[in-house]
PDB file of C-alpha atoms in Angstrom:
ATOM      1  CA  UNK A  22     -10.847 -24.293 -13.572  1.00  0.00           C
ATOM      2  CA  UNK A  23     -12.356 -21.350 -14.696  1.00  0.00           C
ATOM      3  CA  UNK A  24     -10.153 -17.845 -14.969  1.00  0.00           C
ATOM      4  CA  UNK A  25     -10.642 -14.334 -15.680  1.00  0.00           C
ATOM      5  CA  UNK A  26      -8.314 -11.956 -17.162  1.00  0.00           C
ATOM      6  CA  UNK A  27      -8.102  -8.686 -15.428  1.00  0.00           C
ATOM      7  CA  UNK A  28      -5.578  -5.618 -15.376  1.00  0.00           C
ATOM      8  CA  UNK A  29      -3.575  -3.940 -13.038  1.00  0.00           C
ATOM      9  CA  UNK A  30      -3.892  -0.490 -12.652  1.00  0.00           C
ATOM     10  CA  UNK A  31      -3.385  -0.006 -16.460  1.00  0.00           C
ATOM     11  CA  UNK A  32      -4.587  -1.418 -19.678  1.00  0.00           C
ATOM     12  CA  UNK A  33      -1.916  -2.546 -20.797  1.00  0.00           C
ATOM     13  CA  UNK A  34      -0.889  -5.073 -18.035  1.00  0.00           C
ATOM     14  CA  UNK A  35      -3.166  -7.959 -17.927  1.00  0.00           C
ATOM     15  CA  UNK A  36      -3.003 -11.323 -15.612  1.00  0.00           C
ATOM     16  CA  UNK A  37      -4.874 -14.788 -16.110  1.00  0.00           C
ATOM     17  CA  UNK A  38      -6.037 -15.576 -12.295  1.00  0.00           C
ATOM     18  CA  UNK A  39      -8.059 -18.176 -10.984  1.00  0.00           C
ATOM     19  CA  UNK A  40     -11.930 -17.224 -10.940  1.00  0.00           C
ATOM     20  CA  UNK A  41     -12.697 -18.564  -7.533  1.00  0.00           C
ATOM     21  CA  UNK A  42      -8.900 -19.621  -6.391  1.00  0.00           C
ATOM     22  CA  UNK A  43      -6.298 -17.207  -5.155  1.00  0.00           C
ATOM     23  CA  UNK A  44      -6.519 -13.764  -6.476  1.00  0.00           C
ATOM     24  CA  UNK A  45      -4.081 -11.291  -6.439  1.00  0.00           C
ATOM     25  CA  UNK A  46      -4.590  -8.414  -4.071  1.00  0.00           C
ATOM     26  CA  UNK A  47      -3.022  -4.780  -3.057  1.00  0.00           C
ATOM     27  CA  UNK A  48      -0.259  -6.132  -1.121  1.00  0.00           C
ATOM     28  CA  UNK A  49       1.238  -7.335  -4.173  1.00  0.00           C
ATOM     29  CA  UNK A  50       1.218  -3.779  -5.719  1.00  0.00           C
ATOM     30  CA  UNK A  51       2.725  -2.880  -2.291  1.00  0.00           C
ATOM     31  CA  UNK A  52       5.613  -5.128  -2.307  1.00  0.00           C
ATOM     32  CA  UNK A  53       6.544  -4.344  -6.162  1.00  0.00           C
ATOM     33  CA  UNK A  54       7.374  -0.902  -5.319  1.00  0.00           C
ATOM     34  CA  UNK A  55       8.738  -1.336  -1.862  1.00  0.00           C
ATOM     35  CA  UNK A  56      11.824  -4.051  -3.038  1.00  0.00           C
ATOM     36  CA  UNK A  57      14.821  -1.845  -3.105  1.00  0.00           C
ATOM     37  CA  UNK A  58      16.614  -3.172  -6.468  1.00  0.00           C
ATOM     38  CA  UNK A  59      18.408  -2.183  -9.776  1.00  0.00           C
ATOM     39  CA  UNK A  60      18.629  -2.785 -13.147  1.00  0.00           C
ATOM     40  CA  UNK A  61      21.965  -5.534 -13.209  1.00  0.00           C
ATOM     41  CA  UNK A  62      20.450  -7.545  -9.786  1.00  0.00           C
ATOM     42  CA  UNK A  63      19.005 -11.027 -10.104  1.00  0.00           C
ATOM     43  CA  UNK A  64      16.329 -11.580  -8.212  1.00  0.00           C
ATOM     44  CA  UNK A  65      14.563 -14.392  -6.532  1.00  0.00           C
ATOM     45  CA  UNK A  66      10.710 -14.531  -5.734  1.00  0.00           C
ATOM     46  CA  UNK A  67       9.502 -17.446  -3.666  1.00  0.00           C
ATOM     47  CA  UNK A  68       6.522 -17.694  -3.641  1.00  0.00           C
ATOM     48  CA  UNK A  69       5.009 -16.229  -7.107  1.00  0.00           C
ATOM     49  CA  UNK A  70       0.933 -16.853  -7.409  1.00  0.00           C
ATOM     50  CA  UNK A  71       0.282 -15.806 -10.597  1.00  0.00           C
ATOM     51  CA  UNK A  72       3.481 -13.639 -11.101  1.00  0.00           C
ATOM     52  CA  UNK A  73       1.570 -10.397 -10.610  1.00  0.00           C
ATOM     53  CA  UNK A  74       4.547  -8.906  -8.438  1.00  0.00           C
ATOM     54  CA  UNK A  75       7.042  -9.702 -10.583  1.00  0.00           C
ATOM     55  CA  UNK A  76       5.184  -8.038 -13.699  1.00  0.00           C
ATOM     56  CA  UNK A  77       4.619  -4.874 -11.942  1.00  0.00           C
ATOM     57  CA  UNK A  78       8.612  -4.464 -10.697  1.00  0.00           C
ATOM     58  CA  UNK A  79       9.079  -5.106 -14.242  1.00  0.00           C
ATOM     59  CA  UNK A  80       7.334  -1.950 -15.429  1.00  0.00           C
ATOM     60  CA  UNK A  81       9.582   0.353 -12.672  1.00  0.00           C
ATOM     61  CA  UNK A  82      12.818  -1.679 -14.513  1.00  0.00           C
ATOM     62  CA  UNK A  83      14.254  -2.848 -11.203  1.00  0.00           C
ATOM     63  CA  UNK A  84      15.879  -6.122 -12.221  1.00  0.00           C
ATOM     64  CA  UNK A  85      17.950  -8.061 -14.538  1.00  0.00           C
ATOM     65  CA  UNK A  86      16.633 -11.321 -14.120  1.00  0.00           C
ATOM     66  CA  UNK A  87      14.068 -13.281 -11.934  1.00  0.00           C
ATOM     67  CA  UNK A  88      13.574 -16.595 -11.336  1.00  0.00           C
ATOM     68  CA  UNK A  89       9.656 -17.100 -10.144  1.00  0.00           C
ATOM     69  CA  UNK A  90       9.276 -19.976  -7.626  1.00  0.00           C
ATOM     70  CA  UNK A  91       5.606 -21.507  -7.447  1.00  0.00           C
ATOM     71  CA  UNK A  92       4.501 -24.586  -5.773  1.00  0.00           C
ATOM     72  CA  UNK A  93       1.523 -24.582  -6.571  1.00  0.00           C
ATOM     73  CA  UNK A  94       1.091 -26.498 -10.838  1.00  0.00           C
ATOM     74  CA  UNK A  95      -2.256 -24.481 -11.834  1.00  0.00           C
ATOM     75  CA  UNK A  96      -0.564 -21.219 -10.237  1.00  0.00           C
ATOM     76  CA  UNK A  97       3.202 -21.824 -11.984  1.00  0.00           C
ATOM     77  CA  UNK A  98       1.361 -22.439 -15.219  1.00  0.00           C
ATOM     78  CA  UNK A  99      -0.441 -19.348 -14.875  1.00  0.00           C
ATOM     79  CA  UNK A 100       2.385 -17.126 -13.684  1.00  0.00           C
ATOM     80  CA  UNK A 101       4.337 -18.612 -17.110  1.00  0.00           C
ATOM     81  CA  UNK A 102       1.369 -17.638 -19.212  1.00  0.00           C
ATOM     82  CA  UNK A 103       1.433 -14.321 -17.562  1.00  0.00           C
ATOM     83  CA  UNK A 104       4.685 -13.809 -18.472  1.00  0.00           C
ATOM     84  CA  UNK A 105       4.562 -14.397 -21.873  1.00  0.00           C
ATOM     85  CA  UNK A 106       1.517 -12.527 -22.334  1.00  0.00           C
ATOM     86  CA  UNK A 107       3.163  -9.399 -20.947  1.00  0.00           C
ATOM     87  CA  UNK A 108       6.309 -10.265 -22.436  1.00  0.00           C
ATOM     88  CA  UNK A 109       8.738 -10.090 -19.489  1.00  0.00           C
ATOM     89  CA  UNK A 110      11.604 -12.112 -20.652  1.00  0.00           C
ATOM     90  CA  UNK A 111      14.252 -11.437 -18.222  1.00  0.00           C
ATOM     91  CA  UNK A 112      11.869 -13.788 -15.892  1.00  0.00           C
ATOM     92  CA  UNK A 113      11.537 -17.799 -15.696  1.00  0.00           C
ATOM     93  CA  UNK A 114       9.176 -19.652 -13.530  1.00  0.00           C
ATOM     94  CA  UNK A 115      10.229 -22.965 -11.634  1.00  0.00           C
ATOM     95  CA  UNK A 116       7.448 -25.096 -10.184  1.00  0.00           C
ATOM     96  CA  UNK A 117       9.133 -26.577  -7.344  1.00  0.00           C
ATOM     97  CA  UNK A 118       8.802 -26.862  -3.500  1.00  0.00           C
ATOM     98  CA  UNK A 119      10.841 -23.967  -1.729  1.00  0.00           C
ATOM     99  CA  UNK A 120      12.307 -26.285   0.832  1.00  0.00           C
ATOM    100  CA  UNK A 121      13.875 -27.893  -2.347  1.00  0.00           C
ATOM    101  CA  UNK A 122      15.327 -24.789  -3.640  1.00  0.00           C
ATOM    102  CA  UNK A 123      19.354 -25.293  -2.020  1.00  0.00           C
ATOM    103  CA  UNK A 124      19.352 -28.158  -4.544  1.00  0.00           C
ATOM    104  CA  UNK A 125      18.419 -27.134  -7.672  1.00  0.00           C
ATOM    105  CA  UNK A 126      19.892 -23.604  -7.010  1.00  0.00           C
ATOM    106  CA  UNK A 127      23.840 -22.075  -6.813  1.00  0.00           C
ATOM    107  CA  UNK A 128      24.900 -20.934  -3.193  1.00  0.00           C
ATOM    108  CA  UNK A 129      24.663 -17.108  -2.883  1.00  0.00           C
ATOM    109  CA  UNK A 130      23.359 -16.663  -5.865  1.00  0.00           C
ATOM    110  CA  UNK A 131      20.548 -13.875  -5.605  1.00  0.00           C
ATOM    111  CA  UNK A 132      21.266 -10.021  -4.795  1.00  0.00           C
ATOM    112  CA  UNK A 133      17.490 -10.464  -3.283  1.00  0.00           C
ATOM    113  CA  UNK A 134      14.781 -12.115  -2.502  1.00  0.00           C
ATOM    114  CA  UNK A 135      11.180 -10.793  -2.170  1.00  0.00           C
ATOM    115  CA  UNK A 136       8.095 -12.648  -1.045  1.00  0.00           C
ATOM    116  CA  UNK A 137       4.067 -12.369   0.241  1.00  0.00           C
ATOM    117  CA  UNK A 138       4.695 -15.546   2.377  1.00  0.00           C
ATOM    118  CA  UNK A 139       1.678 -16.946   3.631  1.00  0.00           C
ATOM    119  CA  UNK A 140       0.574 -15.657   6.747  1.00  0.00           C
ATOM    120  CA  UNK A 141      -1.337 -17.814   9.574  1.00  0.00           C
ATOM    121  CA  UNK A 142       0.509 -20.442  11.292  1.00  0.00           C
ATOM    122  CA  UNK A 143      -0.168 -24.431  10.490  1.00  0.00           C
ATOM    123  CA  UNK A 144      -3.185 -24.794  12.648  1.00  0.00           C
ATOM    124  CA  UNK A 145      -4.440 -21.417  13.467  1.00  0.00           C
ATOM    125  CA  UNK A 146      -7.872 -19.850  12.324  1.00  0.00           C
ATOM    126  CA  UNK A 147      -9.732 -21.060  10.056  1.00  0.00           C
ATOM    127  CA  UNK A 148      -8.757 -23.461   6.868  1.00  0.00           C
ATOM    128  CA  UNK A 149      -9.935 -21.603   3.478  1.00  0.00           C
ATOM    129  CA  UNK A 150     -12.205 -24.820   1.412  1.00  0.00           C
ATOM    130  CA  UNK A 151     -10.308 -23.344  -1.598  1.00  0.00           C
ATOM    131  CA  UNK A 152      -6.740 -25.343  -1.598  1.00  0.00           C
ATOM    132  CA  UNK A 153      -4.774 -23.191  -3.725  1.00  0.00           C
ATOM    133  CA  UNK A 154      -6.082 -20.141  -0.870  1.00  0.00           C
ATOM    134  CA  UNK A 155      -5.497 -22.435   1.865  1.00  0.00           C
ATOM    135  CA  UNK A 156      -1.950 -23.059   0.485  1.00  0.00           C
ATOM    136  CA  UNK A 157      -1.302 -19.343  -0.086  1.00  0.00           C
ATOM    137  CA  UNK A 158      -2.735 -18.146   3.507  1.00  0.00           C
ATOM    138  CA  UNK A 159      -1.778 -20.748   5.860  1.00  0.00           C
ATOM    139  CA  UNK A 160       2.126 -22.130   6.599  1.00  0.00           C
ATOM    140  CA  UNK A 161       1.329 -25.720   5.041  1.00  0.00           C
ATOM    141  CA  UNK A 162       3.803 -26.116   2.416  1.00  0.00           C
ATOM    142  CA  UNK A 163       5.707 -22.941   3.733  1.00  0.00           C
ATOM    143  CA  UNK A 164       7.255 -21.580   6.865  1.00  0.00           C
ATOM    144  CA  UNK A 165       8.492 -18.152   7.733  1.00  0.00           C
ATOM    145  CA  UNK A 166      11.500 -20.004   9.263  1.00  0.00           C
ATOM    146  CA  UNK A 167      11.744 -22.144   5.833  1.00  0.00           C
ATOM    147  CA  UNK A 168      12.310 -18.848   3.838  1.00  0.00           C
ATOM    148  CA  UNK A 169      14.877 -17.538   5.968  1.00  0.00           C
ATOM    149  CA  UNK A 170      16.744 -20.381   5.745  1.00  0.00           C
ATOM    150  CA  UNK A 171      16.198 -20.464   1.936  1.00  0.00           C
ATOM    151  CA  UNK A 172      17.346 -16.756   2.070  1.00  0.00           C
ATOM    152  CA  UNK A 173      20.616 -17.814   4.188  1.00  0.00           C
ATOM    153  CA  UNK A 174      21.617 -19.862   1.762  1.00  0.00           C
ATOM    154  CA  UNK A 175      20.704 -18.240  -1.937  1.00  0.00           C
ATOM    155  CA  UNK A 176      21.580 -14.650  -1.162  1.00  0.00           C
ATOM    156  CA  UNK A 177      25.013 -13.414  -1.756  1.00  0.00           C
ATOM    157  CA  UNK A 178      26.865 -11.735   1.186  1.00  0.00           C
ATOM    158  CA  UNK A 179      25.013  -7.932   0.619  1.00  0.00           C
ATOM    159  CA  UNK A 180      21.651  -9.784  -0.409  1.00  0.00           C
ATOM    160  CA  UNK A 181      18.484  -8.761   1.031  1.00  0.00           C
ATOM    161  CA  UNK A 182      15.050 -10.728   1.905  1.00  0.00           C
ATOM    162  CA  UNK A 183      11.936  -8.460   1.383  1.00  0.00           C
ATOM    163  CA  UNK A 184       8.611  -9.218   2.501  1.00  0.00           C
ATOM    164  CA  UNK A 185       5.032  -8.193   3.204  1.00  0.00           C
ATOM    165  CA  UNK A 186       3.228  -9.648   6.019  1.00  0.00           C
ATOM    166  CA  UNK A 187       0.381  -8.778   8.678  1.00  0.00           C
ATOM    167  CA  UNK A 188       1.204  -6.615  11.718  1.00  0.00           C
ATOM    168  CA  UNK A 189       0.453  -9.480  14.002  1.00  0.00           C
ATOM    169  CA  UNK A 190       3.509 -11.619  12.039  1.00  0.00           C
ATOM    170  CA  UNK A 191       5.888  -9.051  13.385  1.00  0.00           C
ATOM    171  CA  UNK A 192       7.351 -10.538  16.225  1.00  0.00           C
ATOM    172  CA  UNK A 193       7.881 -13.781  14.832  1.00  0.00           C
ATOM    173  CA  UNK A 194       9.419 -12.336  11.911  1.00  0.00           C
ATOM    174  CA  UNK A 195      11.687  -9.982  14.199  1.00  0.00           C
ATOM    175  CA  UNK A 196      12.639 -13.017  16.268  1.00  0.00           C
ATOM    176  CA  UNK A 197      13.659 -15.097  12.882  1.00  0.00           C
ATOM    177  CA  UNK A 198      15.606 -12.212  11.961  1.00  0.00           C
ATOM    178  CA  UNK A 199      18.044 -12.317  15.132  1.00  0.00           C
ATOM    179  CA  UNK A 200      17.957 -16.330  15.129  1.00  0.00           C
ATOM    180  CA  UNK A 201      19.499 -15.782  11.640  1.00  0.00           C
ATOM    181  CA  UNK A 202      22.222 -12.868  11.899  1.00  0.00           C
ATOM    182  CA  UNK A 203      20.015 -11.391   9.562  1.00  0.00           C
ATOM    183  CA  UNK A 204      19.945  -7.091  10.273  1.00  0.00           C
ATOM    184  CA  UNK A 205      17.205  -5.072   9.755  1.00  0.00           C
ATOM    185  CA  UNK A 206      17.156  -2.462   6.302  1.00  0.00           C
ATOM    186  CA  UNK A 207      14.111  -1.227   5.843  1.00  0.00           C
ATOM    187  CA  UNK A 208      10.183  -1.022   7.696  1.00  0.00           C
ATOM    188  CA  UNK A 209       7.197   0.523   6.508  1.00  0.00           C
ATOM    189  CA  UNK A 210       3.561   0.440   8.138  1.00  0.00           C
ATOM    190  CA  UNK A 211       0.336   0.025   6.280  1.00  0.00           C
ATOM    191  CA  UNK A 212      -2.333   0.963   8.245  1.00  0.00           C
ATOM    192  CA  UNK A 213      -6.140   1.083   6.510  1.00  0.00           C
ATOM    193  CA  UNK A 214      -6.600   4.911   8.292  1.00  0.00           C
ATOM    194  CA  UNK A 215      -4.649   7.150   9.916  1.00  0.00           C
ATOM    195  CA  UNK A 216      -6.455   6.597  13.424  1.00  0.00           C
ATOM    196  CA  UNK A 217      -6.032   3.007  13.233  1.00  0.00           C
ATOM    197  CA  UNK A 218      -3.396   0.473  14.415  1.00  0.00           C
ATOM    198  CA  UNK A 219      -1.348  -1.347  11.082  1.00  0.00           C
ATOM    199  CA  UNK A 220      -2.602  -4.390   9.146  1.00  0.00           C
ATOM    200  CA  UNK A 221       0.767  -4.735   7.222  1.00  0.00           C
ATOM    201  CA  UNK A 222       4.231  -4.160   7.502  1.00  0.00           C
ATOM    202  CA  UNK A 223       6.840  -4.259   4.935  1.00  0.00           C
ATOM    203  CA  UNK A 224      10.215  -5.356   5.835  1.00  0.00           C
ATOM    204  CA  UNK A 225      13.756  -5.644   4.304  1.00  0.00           C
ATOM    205  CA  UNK A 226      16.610  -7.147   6.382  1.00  0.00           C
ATOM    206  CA  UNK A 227      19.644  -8.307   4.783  1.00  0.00           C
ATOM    207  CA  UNK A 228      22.768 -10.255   5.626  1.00  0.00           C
ATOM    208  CA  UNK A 229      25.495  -7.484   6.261  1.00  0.00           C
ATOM    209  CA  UNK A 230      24.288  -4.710   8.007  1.00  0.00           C
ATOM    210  CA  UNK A 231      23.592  -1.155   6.426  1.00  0.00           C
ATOM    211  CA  UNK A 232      21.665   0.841   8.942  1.00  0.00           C
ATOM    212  CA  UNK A 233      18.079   0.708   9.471  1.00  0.00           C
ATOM    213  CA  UNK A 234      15.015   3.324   8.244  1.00  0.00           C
ATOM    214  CA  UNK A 235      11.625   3.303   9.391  1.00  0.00           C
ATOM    215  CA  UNK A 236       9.607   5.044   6.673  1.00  0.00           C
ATOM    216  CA  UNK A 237       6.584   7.351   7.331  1.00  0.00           C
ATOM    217  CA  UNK A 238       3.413   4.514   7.201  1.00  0.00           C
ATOM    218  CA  UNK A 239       1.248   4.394   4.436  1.00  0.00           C
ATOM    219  CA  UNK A 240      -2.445   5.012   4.728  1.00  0.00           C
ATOM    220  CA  UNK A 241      -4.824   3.793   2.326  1.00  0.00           C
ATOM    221  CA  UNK A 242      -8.401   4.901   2.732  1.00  0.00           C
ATOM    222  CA  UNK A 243      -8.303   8.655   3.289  1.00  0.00           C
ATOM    223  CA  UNK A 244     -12.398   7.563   3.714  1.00  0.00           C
ATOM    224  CA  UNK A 245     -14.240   4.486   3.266  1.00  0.00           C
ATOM    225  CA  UNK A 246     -13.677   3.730  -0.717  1.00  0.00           C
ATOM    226  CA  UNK A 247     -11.325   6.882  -0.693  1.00  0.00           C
ATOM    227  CA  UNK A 248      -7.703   6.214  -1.252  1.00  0.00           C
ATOM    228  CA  UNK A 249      -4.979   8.434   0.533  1.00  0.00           C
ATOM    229  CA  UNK A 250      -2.852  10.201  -2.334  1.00  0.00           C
ATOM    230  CA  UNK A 251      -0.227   8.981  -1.097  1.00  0.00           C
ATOM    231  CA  UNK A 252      -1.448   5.453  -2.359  1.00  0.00           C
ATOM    232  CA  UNK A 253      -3.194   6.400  -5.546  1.00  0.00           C
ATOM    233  CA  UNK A 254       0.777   8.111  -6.646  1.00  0.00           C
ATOM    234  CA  UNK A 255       1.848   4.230  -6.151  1.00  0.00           C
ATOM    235  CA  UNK A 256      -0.729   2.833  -8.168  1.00  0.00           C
ATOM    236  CA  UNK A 257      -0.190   5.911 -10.715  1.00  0.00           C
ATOM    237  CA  UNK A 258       3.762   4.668 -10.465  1.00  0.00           C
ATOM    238  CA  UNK A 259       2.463   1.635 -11.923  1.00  0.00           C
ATOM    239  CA  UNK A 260       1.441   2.704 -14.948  1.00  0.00           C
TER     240      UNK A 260
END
């Protein structure tokens, strides 16, 4: 497999990705700054690619450890590799099947848990030729009902779950939320312009409840090509 080695938002910040397999995109740059978390946490991403969320969160200092979950071997072996390279050592990548994770794992364990889940149902639209995108996009080694119940376990009482996913996920993720006792933290909306319904929406709900806050939605194209400011201060952040 052939890779290429790119940066993210900054020179000094490079990831190994696959040339033609799953690539990291702005969602993960999204997530990274919208996981509410401090210094002394320990964190759980399910979920990892090639650690690229992870990496960024550990530029804003918002953790004390990680462990990075992959199931994916070409994709945990990058994400290791990535680590190294940018020399986050409060993280450790497992290569293991989520599903699996209640085993090999303590109980309530994790003061959160952040993910970019994949997002089309087993069955629905069309199946990428690429396996490691077809893994990463559709729900065939992962469920949105298999990481709430991986969050339900791992995450101590105040843990939270924090997630990206496409508008049209919303109800299913709402509904998940309730059939877990799971209350709702945090929502933000990412639309691509201002005049146009969302393509994203980033959630945090947690197991004891805290009170909820919509935030303003975030627009990213100001113009075709043009980034909002708004958007270009977060990738700024970054660096």
């Amino acid at each position: 497999m052939q890779y290429t080695e790119d940066s993210i938002w900054r020179t000094d910040i490079r990831v190994l990705q696959p040339e033609k397999g799953y690539r990291f995109a702005l969602d993960a740059v999204l997530l990274a700054h919208f996981v509410k978390s401090g210094p002394e946490d320990q964190l759980l991403e399910i979920g990892a690619g090639c650690g690229v969320v992870t990496i960024l969160m550990s530029k804003l200092n918002r953790f004390r450890s990680v462990k990075a979950i992959e199931i994916q071997k070409e994709l945990a072996e990058l994400c290791r590799k990535n680590f190294e390279f940018n020399e986050i050592e409060q993280a450790e990548v497992h290569e293991a099947d989520m599903r699996d994770l209640s085993e090999i794992l303590p109980e309530a364990s994790f003061d959160g848990i952040y993910s970019n889940p994949p997002y089309r149902r087993a069955g629905s639209g069309r199946l990428n030729p690429s396996s490691q995108k077809a893994i990463a996009r559709h729900e065939i080694k992962m469920k949105l009902k298999d990481l709430f119940e991986c969050a339900k376990i791992l995450l101590k009482p105040a843990g939270r779950l924090t997630v990206i996913l496409p508008a049209f996920r919303e109800s299913d993720f709402d509904k998940l939320t309730s059939a877990f006792h799971f209350h709702p933290h945090e929502r933000k909306y990412v639309h691509s312009f201002a005049d146009a319904h969302p393509v994203f929406f980033l959630a945090t709900v947690g197991k004891s409840s805290t009170g909820f806050t919509e935030h303003p939605p975030l627009v990213i194209y100001e113009t075709p090509g043009l980034y909002t400011s708004e958007l270009q201060s977060l990738l700024i952040a970054a660096q």
